[in-house]
PDB file of C-alpha atoms and ligand atoms in Angstrom:
ATOM      1  CA  UNK A 867      -0.003   0.015   0.002  1.00 32.00           C
ATOM      2  CA  UNK A 868       1.292   3.420  -0.784  1.00 31.00           C
ATOM      3  CA  UNK A 869       0.006   6.961  -0.430  1.00 32.00           C
ATOM      4  CA  UNK A 870       0.576   9.607  -2.858  1.00 31.00           C
ATOM      5  CA  UNK A 871       0.191  13.172  -1.571  1.00 29.00           C
ATOM      6  CA  UNK A 872      -0.329  15.939  -3.966  1.00 31.00           C
ATOM      7  CA  UNK A 873       0.013  19.310  -2.369  1.00 30.00           C
ATOM      8  CA  UNK A 874      -2.142  21.580  -4.378  1.00 31.00           C
ATOM      9  CA  UNK A 875      -1.432  25.132  -3.471  1.00 27.00           C
ATOM     10  CA  UNK A 876      -4.630  26.403  -4.821  1.00 29.00           C
ATOM     11  CA  UNK A 877      -7.347  28.210  -2.881  1.00 31.00           C
ATOM     12  CA  UNK A 878     -10.143  25.816  -2.077  1.00 32.00           C
ATOM     13  CA  UNK A 879     -12.475  28.136  -0.151  1.00 35.00           C
ATOM     14  CA  UNK A 880     -15.263  26.314   1.525  1.00 35.00           C
ATOM     15  CA  UNK A 881     -13.931  22.872   0.754  1.00 33.00           C
ATOM     16  CA  UNK A 882     -12.477  20.293   3.071  1.00 34.00           C
ATOM     17  CA  UNK A 883      -8.704  20.387   3.243  1.00 33.00           C
ATOM     18  CA  UNK A 884      -8.714  16.788   2.019  1.00 33.00           C
ATOM     19  CA  UNK A 885     -10.021  17.408  -1.475  1.00 35.00           C
ATOM     20  CA  UNK A 886     -10.345  13.673  -2.366  1.00 38.00           C
ATOM     21  CA  UNK A 887      -9.356  10.288  -1.088  1.00 41.00           C
ATOM     22  CA  UNK A 888      -9.443   7.308  -3.396  1.00 41.00           C
ATOM     23  CA  UNK A 889      -9.370   3.819  -2.033  1.00 46.00           C
ATOM     24  CA  UNK A 890      -8.697   1.381  -4.806  1.00 48.00           C
ATOM     25  CA  UNK A 891      -7.921  -2.031  -3.202  1.00 44.00           C
ATOM     26  CA  UNK A 892      -4.442  -1.713  -1.720  1.00 47.00           C
ATOM     27  CA  UNK A 893      -3.787   1.480  -3.531  1.00 45.00           C
ATOM     28  CA  UNK A 894      -4.749   4.630  -1.752  1.00 43.00           C
ATOM     29  CA  UNK A 895      -4.263   8.029  -3.271  1.00 45.00           C
ATOM     30  CA  UNK A 896      -4.821  11.140  -1.206  1.00 42.00           C
ATOM     31  CA  UNK A 897      -4.995  14.570  -2.624  1.00 43.00           C
ATOM     32  CA  UNK A 898      -4.477  17.419  -0.182  1.00 43.00           C
ATOM     33  CA  UNK A 899      -5.581  20.853  -1.164  1.00 42.00           C
ATOM     34  CA  UNK A 900      -4.109  23.414   1.185  1.00 48.00           C
ATOM     35  CA  UNK A 901      -5.805  26.765   1.709  1.00 46.00           C
ATOM     36  CA  UNK A 902      -3.338  29.432   0.816  1.00 63.00           C
ATOM     37  CA  UNK A 903      -4.456  33.021   0.884  1.00 75.00           C
ATOM     38  CA  UNK A 904      -2.253  35.442  -1.074  1.00 91.00           C
ATOM     39  CA  UNK A 905      -2.933  38.906   0.258  1.00 95.00           C
ATOM     40  CA  UNK A 906      -3.564  41.469  -2.448  1.00 97.00           C
ATOM     41  CA  UNK A 907      -3.641  45.261  -2.800  1.00 98.00           C
ATOM     42  CA  UNK A 908      -7.043  46.867  -2.860  1.00 98.00           C
ATOM     43  CA  UNK A 909      -7.399  50.412  -4.002  1.00 98.00           C
ATOM     44  CA  UNK A 910     -10.517  52.510  -3.504  1.00 98.00           C
ATOM     45  CA  UNK A 911     -10.655  55.764  -5.307  1.00 97.00           C
ATOM     46  CA  UNK A 912     -13.580  58.152  -5.955  1.00 96.00           C
ATOM     47  CA  UNK A 913     -15.297  61.426  -5.277  1.00 93.00           C
ATOM     48  CA  UNK A 914     -15.220  63.091  -1.843  1.00 88.00           C
ATOM     49  CA  UNK A 915     -17.816  61.832   0.653  1.00 89.00           C
ATOM     50  CA  UNK A 916     -18.754  58.671  -1.295  1.00 92.00           C
ATOM     51  CA  UNK A 917     -18.132  56.441   1.679  1.00 92.00           C
ATOM     52  CA  UNK A 918     -14.686  55.286   0.484  1.00 95.00           C
ATOM     53  CA  UNK A 919     -13.222  55.296   3.909  1.00 93.00           C
ATOM     54  CA  UNK A 920     -16.236  53.452   5.432  1.00 94.00           C
ATOM     55  CA  UNK A 921     -15.918  50.692   2.830  1.00 97.00           C
ATOM     56  CA  UNK A 922     -12.125  50.643   3.041  1.00 97.00           C
ATOM     57  CA  UNK A 923     -12.144  50.348   6.851  1.00 95.00           C
ATOM     58  CA  UNK A 924     -14.769  47.680   6.974  1.00 96.00           C
ATOM     59  CA  UNK A 925     -13.166  45.666   4.220  1.00 98.00           C
ATOM     60  CA  UNK A 926      -9.739  45.808   5.777  1.00 96.00           C
ATOM     61  CA  UNK A 927     -11.133  44.744   9.166  1.00 95.00           C
ATOM     62  CA  UNK A 928     -13.005  41.764   7.587  1.00 96.00           C
ATOM     63  CA  UNK A 929      -9.907  40.749   5.739  1.00 96.00           C
ATOM     64  CA  UNK A 930      -7.434  41.374   8.459  1.00 94.00           C
ATOM     65  CA  UNK A 931      -5.741  43.780   6.090  1.00 96.00           C
ATOM     66  CA  UNK A 932      -4.013  47.093   6.909  1.00 94.00           C
ATOM     67  CA  UNK A 933      -6.244  50.208   6.188  1.00 96.00           C
ATOM     68  CA  UNK A 934      -4.523  53.338   4.900  1.00 96.00           C
ATOM     69  CA  UNK A 935      -6.506  56.614   4.509  1.00 96.00           C
ATOM     70  CA  UNK A 936      -4.341  58.424   2.040  1.00 97.00           C
ATOM     71  CA  UNK A 937      -6.477  61.587   2.262  1.00 96.00           C
ATOM     72  CA  UNK A 938      -5.500  61.911   5.933  1.00 97.00           C
ATOM     73  CA  UNK A 939      -1.907  62.322   4.835  1.00 98.00           C
ATOM     74  CA  UNK A 940      -2.734  65.262   2.548  1.00 98.00           C
ATOM     75  CA  UNK A 941      -4.865  66.693   5.306  1.00 97.00           C
ATOM     76  CA  UNK A 942      -2.091  66.430   7.951  1.00 98.00           C
ATOM     77  CA  UNK A 943       0.307  68.091   5.465  1.00 98.00           C
ATOM     78  CA  UNK A 944      -2.270  70.869   4.920  1.00 98.00           C
ATOM     79  CA  UNK A 945      -2.589  71.341   8.656  1.00 98.00           C
ATOM     80  CA  UNK A 946       1.178  71.694   8.982  1.00 98.00           C
ATOM     81  CA  UNK A 947       1.217  74.291   6.223  1.00 98.00           C
ATOM     82  CA  UNK A 948      -1.669  76.276   7.805  1.00 98.00           C
ATOM     83  CA  UNK A 949      -0.131  76.202  11.262  1.00 98.00           C
ATOM     84  CA  UNK A 950       3.323  77.359   9.916  1.00 98.00           C
ATOM     85  CA  UNK A 951       1.821  79.750   7.373  1.00 98.00           C
ATOM     86  CA  UNK A 952       3.716  78.092   4.557  1.00 98.00           C
ATOM     87  CA  UNK A 953       3.140  79.843   1.249  1.00 97.00           C
ATOM     88  CA  UNK A 954       1.769  77.070  -1.076  1.00 93.00           C
ATOM     89  CA  UNK A 955       2.827  78.941  -4.177  1.00 94.00           C
ATOM     90  CA  UNK A 956       6.452  78.996  -3.201  1.00 97.00           C
ATOM     91  CA  UNK A 957       8.152  75.703  -4.166  1.00 96.00           C
ATOM     92  CA  UNK A 958      11.159  76.352  -1.910  1.00 98.00           C
ATOM     93  CA  UNK A 959       9.002  77.032   1.099  1.00 98.00           C
ATOM     94  CA  UNK A 960       6.952  73.829   0.393  1.00 98.00           C
ATOM     95  CA  UNK A 961      10.119  71.741  -0.025  1.00 98.00           C
ATOM     96  CA  UNK A 962      11.551  73.120   3.202  1.00 98.00           C
ATOM     97  CA  UNK A 963       8.319  72.454   5.136  1.00 98.00           C
ATOM     98  CA  UNK A 964       8.109  68.893   3.867  1.00 98.00           C
ATOM     99  CA  UNK A 965      11.523  68.220   5.376  1.00 98.00           C
ATOM    100  CA  UNK A 966       9.962  68.961   8.852  1.00 98.00           C
ATOM    101  CA  UNK A 967       6.931  66.665   8.451  1.00 98.00           C
ATOM    102  CA  UNK A 968       6.824  63.194   9.755  1.00 97.00           C
ATOM    103  CA  UNK A 969       3.495  61.296   9.226  1.00 97.00           C
ATOM    104  CA  UNK A 970       2.503  58.101  10.926  1.00 96.00           C
ATOM    105  CA  UNK A 971      -0.667  56.030  11.465  1.00 95.00           C
ATOM    106  CA  UNK A 972      -1.058  55.033  15.113  1.00 95.00           C
ATOM    107  CA  UNK A 973      -3.441  52.323  16.293  1.00 92.00           C
ATOM    108  CA  UNK A 974      -5.992  53.537  18.881  1.00 93.00           C
ATOM    109  CA  UNK A 975      -6.900  50.452  20.865  1.00 92.00           C
ATOM    110  CA  UNK A 976      -9.809  52.101  22.588  1.00 93.00           C
ATOM    111  CA  UNK A 977     -11.572  53.206  19.311  1.00 91.00           C
ATOM    112  CA  UNK A 978     -10.280  50.298  17.314  1.00 88.00           C
ATOM    113  CA  UNK A 979      -8.956  52.472  14.486  1.00 89.00           C
ATOM    114  CA  UNK A 980      -5.701  53.881  13.226  1.00 91.00           C
ATOM    115  CA  UNK A 981      -5.257  57.577  13.579  1.00 96.00           C
ATOM    116  CA  UNK A 982      -3.180  60.180  11.817  1.00 97.00           C
ATOM    117  CA  UNK A 983      -0.171  61.555  13.695  1.00 98.00           C
ATOM    118  CA  UNK A 984       1.698  64.630  12.559  1.00 98.00           C
ATOM    119  CA  UNK A 985       5.149  64.791  14.089  1.00 98.00           C
ATOM    120  CA  UNK A 986       3.926  62.424  16.814  1.00 97.00           C
ATOM    121  CA  UNK A 987       0.909  64.561  17.653  1.00 98.00           C
ATOM    122  CA  UNK A 988      -2.543  63.001  17.147  1.00 98.00           C
ATOM    123  CA  UNK A 989      -4.281  65.266  14.670  1.00 98.00           C
ATOM    124  CA  UNK A 990      -7.099  62.869  13.653  1.00 96.00           C
ATOM    125  CA  UNK A 991      -9.807  65.323  14.766  1.00 94.00           C
ATOM    126  CA  UNK A 992      -8.298  68.551  13.642  1.00 96.00           C
ATOM    127  CA  UNK A 993      -7.654  67.371  10.094  1.00 97.00           C
ATOM    128  CA  UNK A 994     -11.384  66.729   9.607  1.00 90.00           C
ATOM    129  CA  UNK A 995     -12.438  70.388  10.227  1.00 87.00           C
ATOM    130  CA  UNK A 996     -13.553  72.912   7.585  1.00 84.00           C
ATOM    131  CA  UNK A 997     -10.328  74.926   7.764  1.00 93.00           C
ATOM    132  CA  UNK A 998      -8.267  72.018   6.496  1.00 95.00           C
ATOM    133  CA  UNK A 999     -11.052  70.841   4.070  1.00 88.00           C
ATOM    134  CA  UNK A1000     -11.069  74.190   2.413  1.00 89.00           C
ATOM    135  CA  UNK A1001      -7.345  74.171   1.617  1.00 94.00           C
ATOM    136  CA  UNK A1002      -6.471  70.511   1.179  1.00 94.00           C
ATOM    137  CA  UNK A1003      -7.247  70.168  -2.489  1.00 90.00           C
ATOM    138  CA  UNK A1004      -4.912  72.964  -3.302  1.00 93.00           C
ATOM    139  CA  UNK A1005      -2.145  71.441  -1.233  1.00 96.00           C
ATOM    140  CA  UNK A1006      -2.735  68.020  -2.736  1.00 94.00           C
ATOM    141  CA  UNK A1007      -2.234  69.434  -6.232  1.00 93.00           C
ATOM    142  CA  UNK A1008       1.360  70.357  -5.464  1.00 96.00           C
ATOM    143  CA  UNK A1009       3.755  67.981  -7.278  1.00 95.00           C
ATOM    144  CA  UNK A1010       6.311  67.834  -4.405  1.00 97.00           C
ATOM    145  CA  UNK A1011       3.576  67.132  -1.854  1.00 98.00           C
ATOM    146  CA  UNK A1012       2.341  64.217  -3.928  1.00 97.00           C
ATOM    147  CA  UNK A1013       5.842  62.781  -4.368  1.00 97.00           C
ATOM    148  CA  UNK A1014       6.324  62.945  -0.608  1.00 98.00           C
ATOM    149  CA  UNK A1015       2.975  61.275   0.197  1.00 98.00           C
ATOM    150  CA  UNK A1016       3.074  58.699  -2.612  1.00 98.00           C
ATOM    151  CA  UNK A1017       6.646  57.409  -1.675  1.00 97.00           C
ATOM    152  CA  UNK A1018       5.303  56.631   1.814  1.00 96.00           C
ATOM    153  CA  UNK A1019       2.079  55.067   0.537  1.00 97.00           C
ATOM    154  CA  UNK A1020       4.031  52.682  -1.774  1.00 97.00           C
ATOM    155  CA  UNK A1021       6.229  51.563   1.226  1.00 95.00           C
ATOM    156  CA  UNK A1022       3.104  50.844   3.271  1.00 94.00           C
ATOM    157  CA  UNK A1023       1.841  48.505   0.446  1.00 94.00           C
ATOM    158  CA  UNK A1024       4.996  46.753  -0.350  1.00 93.00           C
ATOM    159  CA  UNK A1025       3.891  43.529   1.495  1.00 93.00           C
ATOM    160  CA  UNK A1026       0.331  43.702   0.154  1.00 96.00           C
ATOM    161  CA  UNK A1027      -2.543  42.858   2.432  1.00 96.00           C
ATOM    162  CA  UNK A1028      -3.592  46.494   2.310  1.00 97.00           C
ATOM    163  CA  UNK A1029      -6.696  48.547   1.481  1.00 98.00           C
ATOM    164  CA  UNK A1030      -5.914  52.129   0.585  1.00 98.00           C
ATOM    165  CA  UNK A1031      -8.433  54.774  -0.300  1.00 97.00           C
ATOM    166  CA  UNK A1032      -7.892  58.083  -2.088  1.00 96.00           C
ATOM    167  CA  UNK A1033      -8.051  59.637  -5.518  1.00 94.00           C
ATOM    168  CA  UNK A1034      -5.026  58.236  -7.460  1.00 96.00           C
ATOM    169  CA  UNK A1035      -4.307  55.019  -5.595  1.00 97.00           C
ATOM    170  CA  UNK A1036      -5.379  52.750  -8.489  1.00 97.00           C
ATOM    171  CA  UNK A1037      -4.117  54.961 -11.208  1.00 96.00           C
ATOM    172  CA  UNK A1038      -0.729  56.206  -9.838  1.00 96.00           C
ATOM    173  CA  UNK A1039       0.286  54.789  -6.463  1.00 97.00           C
ATOM    174  CA  UNK A1040      -0.531  51.088  -7.223  1.00 98.00           C
ATOM    175  CA  UNK A1041      -1.275  50.772 -10.914  1.00 97.00           C
ATOM    176  CA  UNK A1042      -0.583  46.977 -10.619  1.00 97.00           C
ATOM    177  CA  UNK A1043      -3.105  46.487  -7.795  1.00 98.00           C
ATOM    178  CA  UNK A1044      -5.113  43.279  -8.019  1.00 97.00           C
ATOM    179  CA  UNK A1045      -8.399  44.977  -7.100  1.00 98.00           C
ATOM    180  CA  UNK A1046      -9.291  48.557  -7.976  1.00 98.00           C
ATOM    181  CA  UNK A1047     -12.657  49.989  -6.910  1.00 98.00           C
ATOM    182  CA  UNK A1048     -13.984  53.361  -7.997  1.00 98.00           C
ATOM    183  CA  UNK A1049     -16.807  54.870  -5.989  1.00 97.00           C
ATOM    184  CA  UNK A1050     -19.432  57.351  -6.865  1.00 95.00           C
ATOM    185  CA  UNK A1051     -22.861  58.456  -5.498  1.00 96.00           C
ATOM    186  CA  UNK A1052     -25.443  61.133  -6.258  1.00 96.00           C
ATOM    187  CA  UNK A1053     -24.338  64.643  -5.198  1.00 96.00           C
ATOM    188  CA  UNK A1054     -27.301  65.328  -3.003  1.00 95.00           C
ATOM    189  CA  UNK A1055     -26.685  62.060  -1.083  1.00 94.00           C
ATOM    190  CA  UNK A1056     -23.063  62.945  -0.699  1.00 95.00           C
ATOM    191  CA  UNK A1057     -23.811  66.436   0.561  1.00 95.00           C
ATOM    192  CA  UNK A1058     -26.301  64.975   3.157  1.00 94.00           C
ATOM    193  CA  UNK A1059     -23.760  62.411   4.341  1.00 90.00           C
ATOM    194  CA  UNK A1060     -20.977  65.038   4.709  1.00 90.00           C
ATOM    195  CA  UNK A1061     -23.295  67.457   6.397  1.00 92.00           C
ATOM    196  CA  UNK A1062     -24.431  64.936   8.962  1.00 91.00           C
ATOM    197  CA  UNK A1063     -20.807  63.847   9.623  1.00 85.00           C
ATOM    198  CA  UNK A1064     -19.769  67.444  10.170  1.00 84.00           C
ATOM    199  CA  UNK A1065     -22.856  68.423  12.171  1.00 90.00           C
ATOM    200  CA  UNK A1066     -22.030  65.848  14.804  1.00 87.00           C
ATOM    201  CA  UNK A1067     -18.880  67.811  15.645  1.00 80.00           C
ATOM    202  CA  UNK A1068     -20.052  71.297  14.752  1.00 84.00           C
ATOM    203  CA  UNK A1069     -23.909  71.879  14.930  1.00 88.00           C
ATOM    204  CA  UNK A1070     -23.680  75.308  13.342  1.00 90.00           C
ATOM    205  CA  UNK A1071     -22.277  73.912  10.042  1.00 89.00           C
ATOM    206  CA  UNK A1072     -24.080  75.268   7.005  1.00 92.00           C
ATOM    207  CA  UNK A1073     -25.528  72.838   4.371  1.00 94.00           C
ATOM    208  CA  UNK A1074     -24.841  75.215   1.421  1.00 95.00           C
ATOM    209  CA  UNK A1075     -21.311  75.668   2.572  1.00 92.00           C
ATOM    210  CA  UNK A1076     -20.763  71.901   2.725  1.00 91.00           C
ATOM    211  CA  UNK A1077     -22.187  71.576  -0.887  1.00 94.00           C
ATOM    212  CA  UNK A1078     -19.915  74.325  -2.106  1.00 94.00           C
ATOM    213  CA  UNK A1079     -16.908  72.764  -0.577  1.00 90.00           C
ATOM    214  CA  UNK A1080     -17.707  69.373  -2.097  1.00 91.00           C
ATOM    215  CA  UNK A1081     -18.250  70.828  -5.481  1.00 93.00           C
ATOM    216  CA  UNK A1082     -14.973  72.786  -5.359  1.00 91.00           C
ATOM    217  CA  UNK A1083     -13.043  69.750  -4.246  1.00 87.00           C
ATOM    218  CA  UNK A1084     -14.504  67.633  -6.996  1.00 92.00           C
ATOM    219  CA  UNK A1085     -13.495  70.244  -9.495  1.00 93.00           C
ATOM    220  CA  UNK A1086      -9.943  70.645  -8.131  1.00 88.00           C
ATOM    221  CA  UNK A1087      -9.335  66.978  -7.664  1.00 88.00           C
ATOM    222  CA  UNK A1088     -10.362  66.047 -11.165  1.00 92.00           C
ATOM    223  CA  UNK A1089      -8.871  68.967 -12.989  1.00 93.00           C
ATOM    224  CA  UNK A1090      -5.448  69.200 -11.440  1.00 88.00           C
ATOM    225  CA  UNK A1091      -2.374  68.527 -13.591  1.00 91.00           C
ATOM    226  CA  UNK A1092      -0.665  65.996 -11.331  1.00 89.00           C
ATOM    227  CA  UNK A1093      -2.571  62.746 -10.630  1.00 89.00           C
ATOM    228  CA  UNK A1094      -6.141  64.028 -11.334  1.00 91.00           C
ATOM    229  CA  UNK A1095      -8.967  61.944 -10.032  1.00 93.00           C
ATOM    230  CA  UNK A1096     -10.207  59.465 -12.661  1.00 94.00           C
ATOM    231  CA  UNK A1097     -11.434  56.005 -12.840  1.00 96.00           C
ATOM    232  CA  UNK A1098      -8.701  53.495 -13.813  1.00 96.00           C
ATOM    233  CA  UNK A1099      -9.613  51.525 -16.970  1.00 96.00           C
ATOM    234  CA  UNK A1100      -9.518  48.253 -15.043  1.00 97.00           C
ATOM    235  CA  UNK A1101     -11.446  49.552 -11.914  1.00 98.00           C
ATOM    236  CA  UNK A1102     -14.791  48.199 -10.908  1.00 97.00           C
ATOM    237  CA  UNK A1103     -17.459  50.814 -10.156  1.00 96.00           C
ATOM    238  CA  UNK A1104     -19.598  51.052  -7.072  1.00 96.00           C
ATOM    239  CA  UNK A1105     -22.423  53.646  -7.126  1.00 95.00           C
ATOM    240  CA  UNK A1106     -23.700  53.487  -3.594  1.00 93.00           C
ATOM    241  CA  UNK A1107     -26.502  55.937  -3.981  1.00 95.00           C
ATOM    242  CA  UNK A1108     -29.076  53.212  -3.424  1.00 92.00           C
ATOM    243  CA  UNK A1109     -27.108  50.373  -1.833  1.00 93.00           C
ATOM    244  CA  UNK A1110     -26.431  49.788   1.816  1.00 93.00           C
ATOM    245  CA  UNK A1111     -23.043  49.640   3.493  1.00 94.00           C
ATOM    246  CA  UNK A1112     -23.552  45.950   4.055  1.00 96.00           C
ATOM    247  CA  UNK A1113     -24.298  45.346   0.346  1.00 96.00           C
ATOM    248  CA  UNK A1114     -21.229  47.223  -0.829  1.00 96.00           C
ATOM    249  CA  UNK A1115     -19.004  45.455   1.675  1.00 98.00           C
ATOM    250  CA  UNK A1116     -20.289  42.032   0.583  1.00 97.00           C
ATOM    251  CA  UNK A1117     -19.691  43.018  -3.081  1.00 97.00           C
ATOM    252  CA  UNK A1118     -16.137  44.155  -2.436  1.00 98.00           C
ATOM    253  CA  UNK A1119     -15.351  41.202  -0.160  1.00 97.00           C
ATOM    254  CA  UNK A1120     -16.394  38.826  -2.887  1.00 97.00           C
ATOM    255  CA  UNK A1121     -14.180  40.629  -5.418  1.00 97.00           C
ATOM    256  CA  UNK A1122     -11.225  40.233  -3.041  1.00 97.00           C
ATOM    257  CA  UNK A1123     -11.947  36.515  -2.479  1.00 96.00           C
ATOM    258  CA  UNK A1124     -12.127  36.060  -6.300  1.00 94.00           C
ATOM    259  CA  UNK A1125      -8.627  37.554  -6.720  1.00 94.00           C
ATOM    260  CA  UNK A1126      -6.706  36.504  -3.617  1.00 92.00           C
ATOM    261  CA  UNK A1127      -5.985  32.994  -5.066  1.00 75.00           C
ATOM    262  CA  UNK A1128      -4.550  34.372  -8.358  1.00 67.00           C
ATOM    263  CA  UNK A1129      -2.063  36.914  -7.194  1.00 58.00           C
ATOM    264  CA  UNK A1130       1.706  36.296  -7.107  1.00 52.00           C
TER     265      UNK A1130
HETATM  266  O1   DC B 197     -10.447  61.560   1.071  1.00 54.67           O
HETATM  267  P1   DC B 197     -10.253  63.026   1.768  1.00 54.67           P
HETATM  268  O2   DC B 197     -11.485  63.810   1.552  1.00 54.67           O
HETATM  269  O3   DC B 197      -9.864  62.881   3.148  1.00 54.67           O
HETATM  270  O4   DC B 197      -9.141  63.717   0.901  1.00 54.67           O
HETATM  271  C1   DC B 197      -8.786  64.991   1.265  1.00 54.67           C
HETATM  272  C2   DC B 197      -8.187  65.719   0.061  1.00 54.67           C
HETATM  273  O5   DC B 197      -6.942  65.139  -0.361  1.00 54.67           O
HETATM  274  C3   DC B 197      -9.096  65.611  -1.190  1.00 54.67           C
HETATM  275  O6   DC B 197      -9.507  66.927  -1.594  1.00 54.67           O
HETATM  276  C4   DC B 197      -8.296  65.065  -2.263  1.00 54.67           C
HETATM  277  C5   DC B 197      -6.949  64.913  -1.710  1.00 54.67           C
HETATM  278  N1   DC B 197      -6.451  63.537  -1.934  1.00 54.67           N
HETATM  279  C6   DC B 197      -5.658  63.343  -3.081  1.00 54.67           C
HETATM  280  O7   DC B 197      -5.414  64.257  -3.828  1.00 54.67           O
HETATM  281  N2   DC B 197      -5.137  62.132  -3.360  1.00 54.67           N
HETATM  282  C7   DC B 197      -5.404  61.078  -2.532  1.00 54.67           C
HETATM  283  N3   DC B 197      -4.796  59.904  -2.795  1.00 54.67           N
HETATM  284  C8   DC B 197      -6.234  61.323  -1.381  1.00 54.67           C
HETATM  285  C9   DC B 197      -6.734  62.537  -1.184  1.00 54.67           C
END
């Protein structure tokens, strides 16, 4: 009697690890299918306030992947520029300021989320305010700022197993990503979502101002010369105007599962 073991390193989600066992008289052949998950890079790009970060965070949690909010990096850089009155139009001043900026994501155990730290200070709350929101698109359009942020984003994704959301993640930062998602939603729905999010922190926030800010950011993000927001040719689209968070999560999770077995 002999046993022949095939180790088939394919993903066999949902199956028994013992794919088949043949008993043919004194000949027994056993085929073992091992579950091997190859983590991938997931990019989520799209318009402001489309729920990118909600999906990215939930997806990363469900997959046990790292979640990186690339917008938080541009926001933290903007905060530094505002605090130090850096003249955005002066390339030398921008380059000098960038030399003094250290960005890191630090896990907050209590809240179960990673938070943006600027030079070791937790700025997670401050970067979400209107002052930063009004300037961030202008700062994010500066070529040196983008190079600075993109270099760090690529390092974070070098071992895969990452979900990163932003505007140019699938087109510029990780053009080889295994799964690219592009998100959109109806403008009225986006304004309402953003308004409700901001009103929780600041009850006097004005709905029209929120709309104006979103429209301005859409325009600037999609018309800038460096890395404008656009859907990558190989990205899958999620329009979440009418679908729930659970539905979009299930959709994206399935896309990841379909791809995890095929990446190298
Ligand atoms: O996703 P967010 O709203 O936090 O992004 C803040 C700003 O940063 C937004 O106006 C666009 C810019 N951004 C960008 O240019 N590229 C990215 N990868 C992420 C954000």
